[in-house]
Amino acid sequence: MSFADFGIRSFVSQTHVDAFATHLAEGRVMCTRCSDCGKLAFPPRSGCPECGSEIFGWEPIEDAGRLLTHTTVAYGPSGFENEVPYTLAVVEFPAGIRVFGQLAPEVAASGPTIGMALRVEPRALPGNRVSYHFVRA
Ligand SMILES: [Zn+2]
């Protein structure tokens, strides 16, 4: 499993955070934590946006977050034509990170509300690909 296996369409085949896709395949959605200053990052980053350090570790995103905003996509970009309609969301987690991604279809269909509790979990895609989505906490 490599980053080339992440998402419906991957534009990056190699990265310093390649293990992200492996973690998803193993059942965990992970963020990175800078080993020098402790700053969390999602999407995972090998270079700290706070202090510039390139030493980092992985941490699972396990707690429930709160839905900040969402929008439903009716016309999908290239690669996402078969996904529409789908709902994109930003969820803020207690650790202070915000995660952008899709709501699980059952959450989107039930009428998501701002502030609702959501968890992020791995999602299996066709062709042995992996991604993540938000489900009710
Ligand atoms: Zn740092």
Short mmCIF file of N, CA and C and ligand atoms in Angstrom, two decimals:
data_model
loop_
_atom_site.label_atom_id
_atom_site.label_comp_id
_atom_site.label_asym_id
_atom_site.label_seq_id
_atom_site.Cartn_x
_atom_site.Cartn_y
_atom_site.Cartn_z
N MET A 1 0.86 -1.18 0.00
CA MET A 1 0.00 0.00 0.00
C MET A 1 0.89 1.23 0.00
N SER A 2 0.61 2.15 -0.92
CA SER A 2 1.36 3.40 -0.95
C SER A 2 0.38 4.54 -1.16
N PHE A 3 0.89 5.74 -1.18
CA PHE A 3 0.02 6.89 -1.34
C PHE A 3 -0.69 6.87 -2.69
N ALA A 4 -0.12 6.16 -3.66
CA ALA A 4 -0.77 6.04 -4.97
C ALA A 4 -2.10 5.30 -4.86
N ASP A 5 -2.31 4.58 -3.75
CA ASP A 5 -3.55 3.83 -3.53
C ASP A 5 -4.58 4.63 -2.74
N PHE A 6 -4.26 5.88 -2.44
CA PHE A 6 -5.17 6.70 -1.64
C PHE A 6 -6.16 7.45 -2.53
N GLY A 7 -7.42 7.37 -2.14
CA GLY A 7 -8.45 8.17 -2.77
C GLY A 7 -8.93 7.63 -4.10
N ILE A 8 -9.96 8.28 -4.59
CA ILE A 8 -10.54 7.89 -5.88
C ILE A 8 -9.56 8.19 -7.00
N ARG A 9 -8.89 9.32 -6.89
CA ARG A 9 -7.87 9.68 -7.86
C ARG A 9 -6.70 10.28 -7.09
N SER A 10 -5.55 9.68 -7.23
CA SER A 10 -4.37 10.16 -6.52
C SER A 10 -3.47 10.89 -7.50
N PHE A 11 -3.05 12.08 -7.11
CA PHE A 11 -2.18 12.87 -7.97
C PHE A 11 -0.73 12.76 -7.54
N VAL A 12 -0.51 12.07 -6.44
CA VAL A 12 0.84 11.92 -5.90
C VAL A 12 1.11 10.44 -5.68
N SER A 13 2.21 9.93 -6.23
CA SER A 13 2.50 8.51 -6.06
C SER A 13 3.52 8.25 -4.96
N GLN A 14 4.34 9.26 -4.63
CA GLN A 14 5.33 9.09 -3.57
C GLN A 14 5.34 10.33 -2.71
N THR A 15 5.50 10.13 -1.42
CA THR A 15 5.52 11.25 -0.49
C THR A 15 6.22 10.81 0.79
N HIS A 16 6.66 11.75 1.59
CA HIS A 16 7.25 11.43 2.89
C HIS A 16 6.20 10.92 3.87
N VAL A 17 4.92 11.10 3.53
CA VAL A 17 3.85 10.61 4.41
C VAL A 17 3.12 9.43 3.77
N ASP A 18 3.88 8.63 3.02
CA ASP A 18 3.35 7.48 2.30
C ASP A 18 2.60 6.51 3.22
N ALA A 19 3.01 6.41 4.46
CA ALA A 19 2.40 5.46 5.40
C ALA A 19 0.93 5.78 5.68
N PHE A 20 0.48 6.99 5.33
CA PHE A 20 -0.92 7.35 5.55
C PHE A 20 -1.86 6.32 4.95
N ALA A 21 -1.61 5.90 3.72
CA ALA A 21 -2.47 4.92 3.05
C ALA A 21 -2.39 3.56 3.74
N THR A 22 -1.21 3.18 4.19
CA THR A 22 -1.05 1.91 4.91
C THR A 22 -1.83 1.93 6.21
N HIS A 23 -1.77 3.06 6.93
CA HIS A 23 -2.55 3.19 8.16
C HIS A 23 -4.05 3.06 7.87
N LEU A 24 -4.51 3.66 6.78
CA LEU A 24 -5.93 3.54 6.42
C LEU A 24 -6.29 2.07 6.17
N ALA A 25 -5.43 1.39 5.40
CA ALA A 25 -5.69 -0.02 5.10
C ALA A 25 -5.72 -0.87 6.36
N GLU A 26 -4.99 -0.42 7.38
CA GLU A 26 -4.94 -1.15 8.65
C GLU A 26 -6.05 -0.71 9.61
N GLY A 27 -6.89 0.25 9.16
CA GLY A 27 -8.05 0.62 9.97
C GLY A 27 -7.91 1.88 10.80
N ARG A 28 -6.90 2.69 10.54
CA ARG A 28 -6.70 3.91 11.33
C ARG A 28 -6.54 5.13 10.43
N VAL A 29 -7.22 6.21 10.80
CA VAL A 29 -6.99 7.50 10.15
C VAL A 29 -6.00 8.26 11.03
N MET A 30 -4.87 8.62 10.47
CA MET A 30 -3.79 9.20 11.26
C MET A 30 -3.48 10.62 10.83
N CYS A 31 -3.03 11.40 11.80
CA CYS A 31 -2.46 12.71 11.51
C CYS A 31 -1.00 12.66 11.93
N THR A 32 -0.26 13.70 11.63
CA THR A 32 1.14 13.74 12.03
C THR A 32 1.31 14.72 13.19
N ARG A 33 2.28 14.43 14.04
CA ARG A 33 2.64 15.35 15.13
C ARG A 33 4.13 15.65 15.02
N CYS A 34 4.46 16.93 14.97
CA CYS A 34 5.86 17.35 14.93
C CYS A 34 6.56 16.88 16.19
N SER A 35 7.70 16.21 16.02
CA SER A 35 8.45 15.71 17.18
C SER A 35 9.18 16.82 17.91
N ASP A 36 9.33 17.98 17.29
CA ASP A 36 10.04 19.08 17.95
C ASP A 36 9.11 20.03 18.69
N CYS A 37 8.02 20.47 18.05
CA CYS A 37 7.15 21.46 18.71
C CYS A 37 5.77 20.91 19.08
N GLY A 38 5.43 19.71 18.59
CA GLY A 38 4.17 19.10 18.98
C GLY A 38 2.97 19.47 18.13
N LYS A 39 3.15 20.30 17.10
CA LYS A 39 2.05 20.73 16.25
C LYS A 39 1.46 19.53 15.50
N LEU A 40 0.12 19.40 15.56
CA LEU A 40 -0.57 18.36 14.80
C LEU A 40 -0.87 18.86 13.39
N ALA A 41 -0.90 17.95 12.44
CA ALA A 41 -1.20 18.34 11.06
C ALA A 41 -2.08 17.30 10.37
N PHE A 42 -3.09 17.81 9.70
CA PHE A 42 -3.89 16.98 8.79
C PHE A 42 -4.32 17.87 7.64
N PRO A 43 -4.09 17.46 6.40
CA PRO A 43 -3.46 16.22 5.99
C PRO A 43 -2.06 16.07 6.59
N PRO A 44 -1.60 14.81 6.71
CA PRO A 44 -0.28 14.58 7.29
C PRO A 44 0.80 15.37 6.56
N ARG A 45 1.76 15.89 7.35
CA ARG A 45 2.84 16.68 6.77
C ARG A 45 4.17 16.21 7.34
N SER A 46 5.15 16.10 6.46
CA SER A 46 6.49 15.71 6.91
C SER A 46 7.29 16.93 7.32
N GLY A 47 6.88 18.10 6.85
CA GLY A 47 7.54 19.33 7.25
C GLY A 47 6.57 20.13 8.11
N CYS A 48 7.00 20.48 9.31
CA CYS A 48 6.12 21.17 10.25
C CYS A 48 5.83 22.60 9.78
N PRO A 49 4.55 22.95 9.68
CA PRO A 49 4.21 24.31 9.26
C PRO A 49 4.52 25.35 10.34
N GLU A 50 4.76 24.88 11.57
CA GLU A 50 5.02 25.79 12.68
C GLU A 50 6.51 26.09 12.84
N CYS A 51 7.34 25.03 12.88
CA CYS A 51 8.76 25.23 13.20
C CYS A 51 9.71 24.76 12.09
N GLY A 52 9.17 24.10 11.05
CA GLY A 52 10.02 23.68 9.94
C GLY A 52 10.70 22.34 10.14
N SER A 53 10.54 21.74 11.30
CA SER A 53 11.16 20.44 11.56
C SER A 53 10.64 19.38 10.59
N GLU A 54 11.49 18.42 10.26
CA GLU A 54 11.07 17.32 9.39
C GLU A 54 11.04 16.00 10.16
N ILE A 55 11.01 16.10 11.49
CA ILE A 55 10.92 14.90 12.33
C ILE A 55 9.49 14.84 12.87
N PHE A 56 8.80 13.75 12.57
CA PHE A 56 7.41 13.68 12.97
C PHE A 56 7.03 12.25 13.33
N GLY A 57 5.90 12.12 14.04
CA GLY A 57 5.34 10.82 14.36
C GLY A 57 3.88 10.79 13.93
N TRP A 58 3.28 9.60 14.01
CA TRP A 58 1.89 9.42 13.61
C TRP A 58 1.00 9.30 14.84
N GLU A 59 -0.20 9.89 14.76
CA GLU A 59 -1.19 9.74 15.84
C GLU A 59 -2.56 9.48 15.23
N PRO A 60 -3.31 8.55 15.82
CA PRO A 60 -4.66 8.29 15.30
C PRO A 60 -5.62 9.42 15.67
N ILE A 61 -6.58 9.65 14.81
CA ILE A 61 -7.66 10.60 15.11
C ILE A 61 -8.83 9.75 15.59
N GLU A 62 -8.98 9.66 16.91
CA GLU A 62 -9.94 8.71 17.47
C GLU A 62 -11.16 9.38 18.08
N ASP A 63 -11.00 10.59 18.60
CA ASP A 63 -12.11 11.26 19.27
C ASP A 63 -13.17 11.69 18.27
N ALA A 64 -14.35 12.02 18.78
CA ALA A 64 -15.39 12.59 17.94
C ALA A 64 -15.10 14.07 17.70
N GLY A 65 -15.40 14.52 16.49
CA GLY A 65 -15.27 15.92 16.17
C GLY A 65 -16.64 16.54 15.95
N ARG A 66 -16.64 17.82 15.60
CA ARG A 66 -17.89 18.55 15.36
C ARG A 66 -17.91 19.05 13.92
N LEU A 67 -19.06 18.87 13.29
CA LEU A 67 -19.22 19.34 11.91
C LEU A 67 -19.22 20.87 11.88
N LEU A 68 -18.28 21.43 11.12
CA LEU A 68 -18.19 22.89 10.99
C LEU A 68 -19.00 23.40 9.80
N THR A 69 -18.90 22.69 8.68
CA THR A 69 -19.62 23.11 7.47
C THR A 69 -19.69 21.94 6.49
N HIS A 70 -20.62 22.03 5.57
CA HIS A 70 -20.75 20.97 4.55
C HIS A 70 -21.40 21.54 3.31
N THR A 71 -21.17 20.86 2.18
CA THR A 71 -21.81 21.23 0.92
C THR A 71 -21.97 19.98 0.08
N THR A 72 -23.04 19.92 -0.67
CA THR A 72 -23.28 18.75 -1.51
C THR A 72 -22.85 19.04 -2.94
N VAL A 73 -22.07 18.13 -3.50
CA VAL A 73 -21.55 18.25 -4.85
C VAL A 73 -22.50 17.52 -5.80
N ALA A 74 -23.02 18.25 -6.78
CA ALA A 74 -23.95 17.66 -7.73
C ALA A 74 -23.28 17.34 -9.07
N TYR A 75 -22.17 18.01 -9.34
CA TYR A 75 -21.43 17.78 -10.59
C TYR A 75 -20.00 17.45 -10.21
N GLY A 76 -19.62 16.18 -10.34
CA GLY A 76 -18.32 15.73 -9.87
C GLY A 76 -17.20 16.02 -10.84
N PRO A 77 -16.05 16.39 -10.33
CA PRO A 77 -14.89 16.59 -11.19
C PRO A 77 -14.39 15.25 -11.73
N SER A 78 -13.43 15.29 -12.62
CA SER A 78 -12.88 14.09 -13.24
C SER A 78 -12.50 13.06 -12.18
N GLY A 79 -13.00 11.85 -12.36
CA GLY A 79 -12.73 10.79 -11.41
C GLY A 79 -13.82 10.61 -10.38
N PHE A 80 -14.66 11.63 -10.21
CA PHE A 80 -15.70 11.58 -9.19
C PHE A 80 -17.11 11.55 -9.80
N GLU A 81 -17.17 11.35 -11.11
CA GLU A 81 -18.46 11.38 -11.80
C GLU A 81 -19.45 10.37 -11.22
N ASN A 82 -18.95 9.21 -10.81
CA ASN A 82 -19.83 8.16 -10.31
C ASN A 82 -20.15 8.30 -8.82
N GLU A 83 -19.57 9.30 -8.19
CA GLU A 83 -19.79 9.52 -6.75
C GLU A 83 -20.99 10.43 -6.49
N VAL A 84 -21.34 11.27 -7.45
CA VAL A 84 -22.34 12.30 -7.21
C VAL A 84 -23.73 11.69 -7.02
N PRO A 85 -24.57 12.33 -6.19
CA PRO A 85 -24.19 13.45 -5.33
C PRO A 85 -23.43 12.96 -4.11
N TYR A 86 -22.49 13.76 -3.64
CA TYR A 86 -21.79 13.45 -2.39
C TYR A 86 -21.62 14.75 -1.61
N THR A 87 -21.42 14.60 -0.32
CA THR A 87 -21.35 15.77 0.55
C THR A 87 -19.96 15.90 1.16
N LEU A 88 -19.35 17.05 0.92
CA LEU A 88 -18.04 17.37 1.49
C LEU A 88 -18.24 18.11 2.80
N ALA A 89 -17.34 17.90 3.71
CA ALA A 89 -17.48 18.51 5.04
C ALA A 89 -16.13 18.86 5.62
N VAL A 90 -16.16 19.79 6.57
CA VAL A 90 -15.01 20.08 7.42
C VAL A 90 -15.42 19.77 8.84
N VAL A 91 -14.63 18.93 9.49
CA VAL A 91 -14.90 18.52 10.87
C VAL A 91 -13.72 18.94 11.74
N GLU A 92 -14.03 19.58 12.86
CA GLU A 92 -12.99 20.00 13.80
C GLU A 92 -12.92 19.03 14.96
N PHE A 93 -11.70 18.57 15.27
CA PHE A 93 -11.49 17.60 16.33
C PHE A 93 -10.92 18.28 17.57
N PRO A 94 -11.15 17.67 18.76
CA PRO A 94 -10.73 18.30 20.02
C PRO A 94 -9.24 18.65 20.05
N ALA A 95 -8.42 17.89 19.37
CA ALA A 95 -6.98 18.16 19.38
C ALA A 95 -6.64 19.45 18.62
N GLY A 96 -7.62 20.00 17.91
CA GLY A 96 -7.40 21.27 17.23
C GLY A 96 -7.19 21.17 15.73
N ILE A 97 -7.28 19.96 15.19
CA ILE A 97 -7.12 19.84 13.74
C ILE A 97 -8.49 19.83 13.06
N ARG A 98 -8.49 20.31 11.84
CA ARG A 98 -9.68 20.27 11.00
C ARG A 98 -9.42 19.31 9.85
N VAL A 99 -10.41 18.47 9.57
CA VAL A 99 -10.28 17.46 8.53
C VAL A 99 -11.34 17.69 7.48
N PHE A 100 -10.91 17.73 6.22
CA PHE A 100 -11.78 17.91 5.06
C PHE A 100 -12.01 16.54 4.43
N GLY A 101 -13.26 16.21 4.14
CA GLY A 101 -13.53 14.93 3.51
C GLY A 101 -15.01 14.76 3.23
N GLN A 102 -15.37 13.55 2.82
CA GLN A 102 -16.77 13.26 2.49
C GLN A 102 -17.52 12.75 3.72
N LEU A 103 -18.80 13.12 3.80
CA LEU A 103 -19.69 12.49 4.75
C LEU A 103 -20.08 11.13 4.19
N ALA A 104 -20.19 10.13 5.06
CA ALA A 104 -20.73 8.84 4.62
C ALA A 104 -22.13 9.08 4.07
N PRO A 105 -22.52 8.34 3.04
CA PRO A 105 -23.82 8.58 2.39
C PRO A 105 -25.00 8.59 3.37
N GLU A 106 -24.99 7.70 4.37
CA GLU A 106 -26.10 7.64 5.32
C GLU A 106 -26.16 8.89 6.19
N VAL A 107 -25.01 9.51 6.46
CA VAL A 107 -24.99 10.76 7.23
C VAL A 107 -25.52 11.90 6.36
N ALA A 108 -25.05 11.93 5.12
CA ALA A 108 -25.49 12.99 4.20
C ALA A 108 -26.99 12.91 3.97
N ALA A 109 -27.52 11.68 3.84
CA ALA A 109 -28.95 11.50 3.57
C ALA A 109 -29.83 11.85 4.76
N SER A 110 -29.26 11.80 5.95
CA SER A 110 -30.06 12.03 7.15
C SER A 110 -30.19 13.50 7.51
N GLY A 111 -29.57 14.39 6.72
CA GLY A 111 -29.67 15.81 7.01
C GLY A 111 -28.66 16.25 8.05
N PRO A 112 -27.41 16.39 7.66
CA PRO A 112 -26.37 16.78 8.62
C PRO A 112 -26.64 18.16 9.21
N THR A 113 -26.28 18.33 10.48
CA THR A 113 -26.47 19.62 11.15
C THR A 113 -25.14 20.12 11.69
N ILE A 114 -24.94 21.43 11.60
CA ILE A 114 -23.72 22.04 12.10
C ILE A 114 -23.58 21.70 13.58
N GLY A 115 -22.40 21.25 13.95
CA GLY A 115 -22.13 20.92 15.34
C GLY A 115 -22.35 19.45 15.68
N MET A 116 -22.94 18.70 14.77
CA MET A 116 -23.18 17.29 15.07
C MET A 116 -21.86 16.55 15.28
N ALA A 117 -21.90 15.52 16.12
CA ALA A 117 -20.70 14.75 16.45
C ALA A 117 -20.42 13.71 15.36
N LEU A 118 -19.20 13.72 14.87
CA LEU A 118 -18.79 12.80 13.82
C LEU A 118 -17.42 12.20 14.15
N ARG A 119 -17.20 11.01 13.68
CA ARG A 119 -15.87 10.38 13.73
C ARG A 119 -15.37 10.23 12.30
N VAL A 120 -14.07 10.14 12.15
CA VAL A 120 -13.52 9.88 10.83
C VAL A 120 -13.03 8.44 10.84
N GLU A 121 -13.38 7.70 9.78
CA GLU A 121 -12.95 6.30 9.72
C GLU A 121 -12.52 5.93 8.31
N PRO A 122 -11.67 4.90 8.19
CA PRO A 122 -11.22 4.47 6.88
C PRO A 122 -12.39 4.00 6.02
N ARG A 123 -12.21 4.13 4.74
CA ARG A 123 -13.24 3.73 3.77
C ARG A 123 -12.54 2.95 2.66
N ALA A 124 -13.06 1.76 2.38
CA ALA A 124 -12.50 0.96 1.29
C ALA A 124 -13.13 1.39 -0.02
N LEU A 125 -12.31 1.55 -1.04
CA LEU A 125 -12.79 1.93 -2.38
C LEU A 125 -12.55 0.76 -3.33
N PRO A 126 -13.27 0.74 -4.44
CA PRO A 126 -13.02 -0.32 -5.43
C PRO A 126 -11.56 -0.33 -5.87
N GLY A 127 -11.10 -1.49 -6.29
CA GLY A 127 -9.74 -1.60 -6.80
C GLY A 127 -8.69 -1.59 -5.70
N ASN A 128 -9.06 -2.02 -4.50
CA ASN A 128 -8.12 -2.09 -3.38
C ASN A 128 -7.54 -0.73 -3.01
N ARG A 129 -8.33 0.33 -3.24
CA ARG A 129 -7.91 1.67 -2.87
C ARG A 129 -8.51 2.02 -1.50
N VAL A 130 -7.98 3.04 -0.88
CA VAL A 130 -8.44 3.42 0.45
C VAL A 130 -8.69 4.92 0.52
N SER A 131 -9.59 5.31 1.40
CA SER A 131 -9.82 6.71 1.68
C SER A 131 -10.38 6.77 3.11
N TYR A 132 -11.07 7.84 3.42
CA TYR A 132 -11.69 7.98 4.73
C TYR A 132 -12.98 8.77 4.54
N HIS A 133 -13.88 8.68 5.50
CA HIS A 133 -15.09 9.48 5.47
C HIS A 133 -15.59 9.68 6.90
N PHE A 134 -16.60 10.54 7.02
CA PHE A 134 -17.14 10.86 8.34
C PHE A 134 -18.41 10.07 8.58
N VAL A 135 -18.51 9.51 9.78
CA VAL A 135 -19.70 8.77 10.21
C VAL A 135 -20.18 9.36 11.54
N ARG A 136 -21.43 9.06 11.91
CA ARG A 136 -21.95 9.54 13.19
C ARG A 136 -21.13 8.97 14.35
N ALA A 137 -20.88 9.82 15.33
CA ALA A 137 -20.12 9.38 16.52
C ALA A 137 -21.02 8.56 17.43
ZN ZN B 1 7.11 21.77 14.67
#
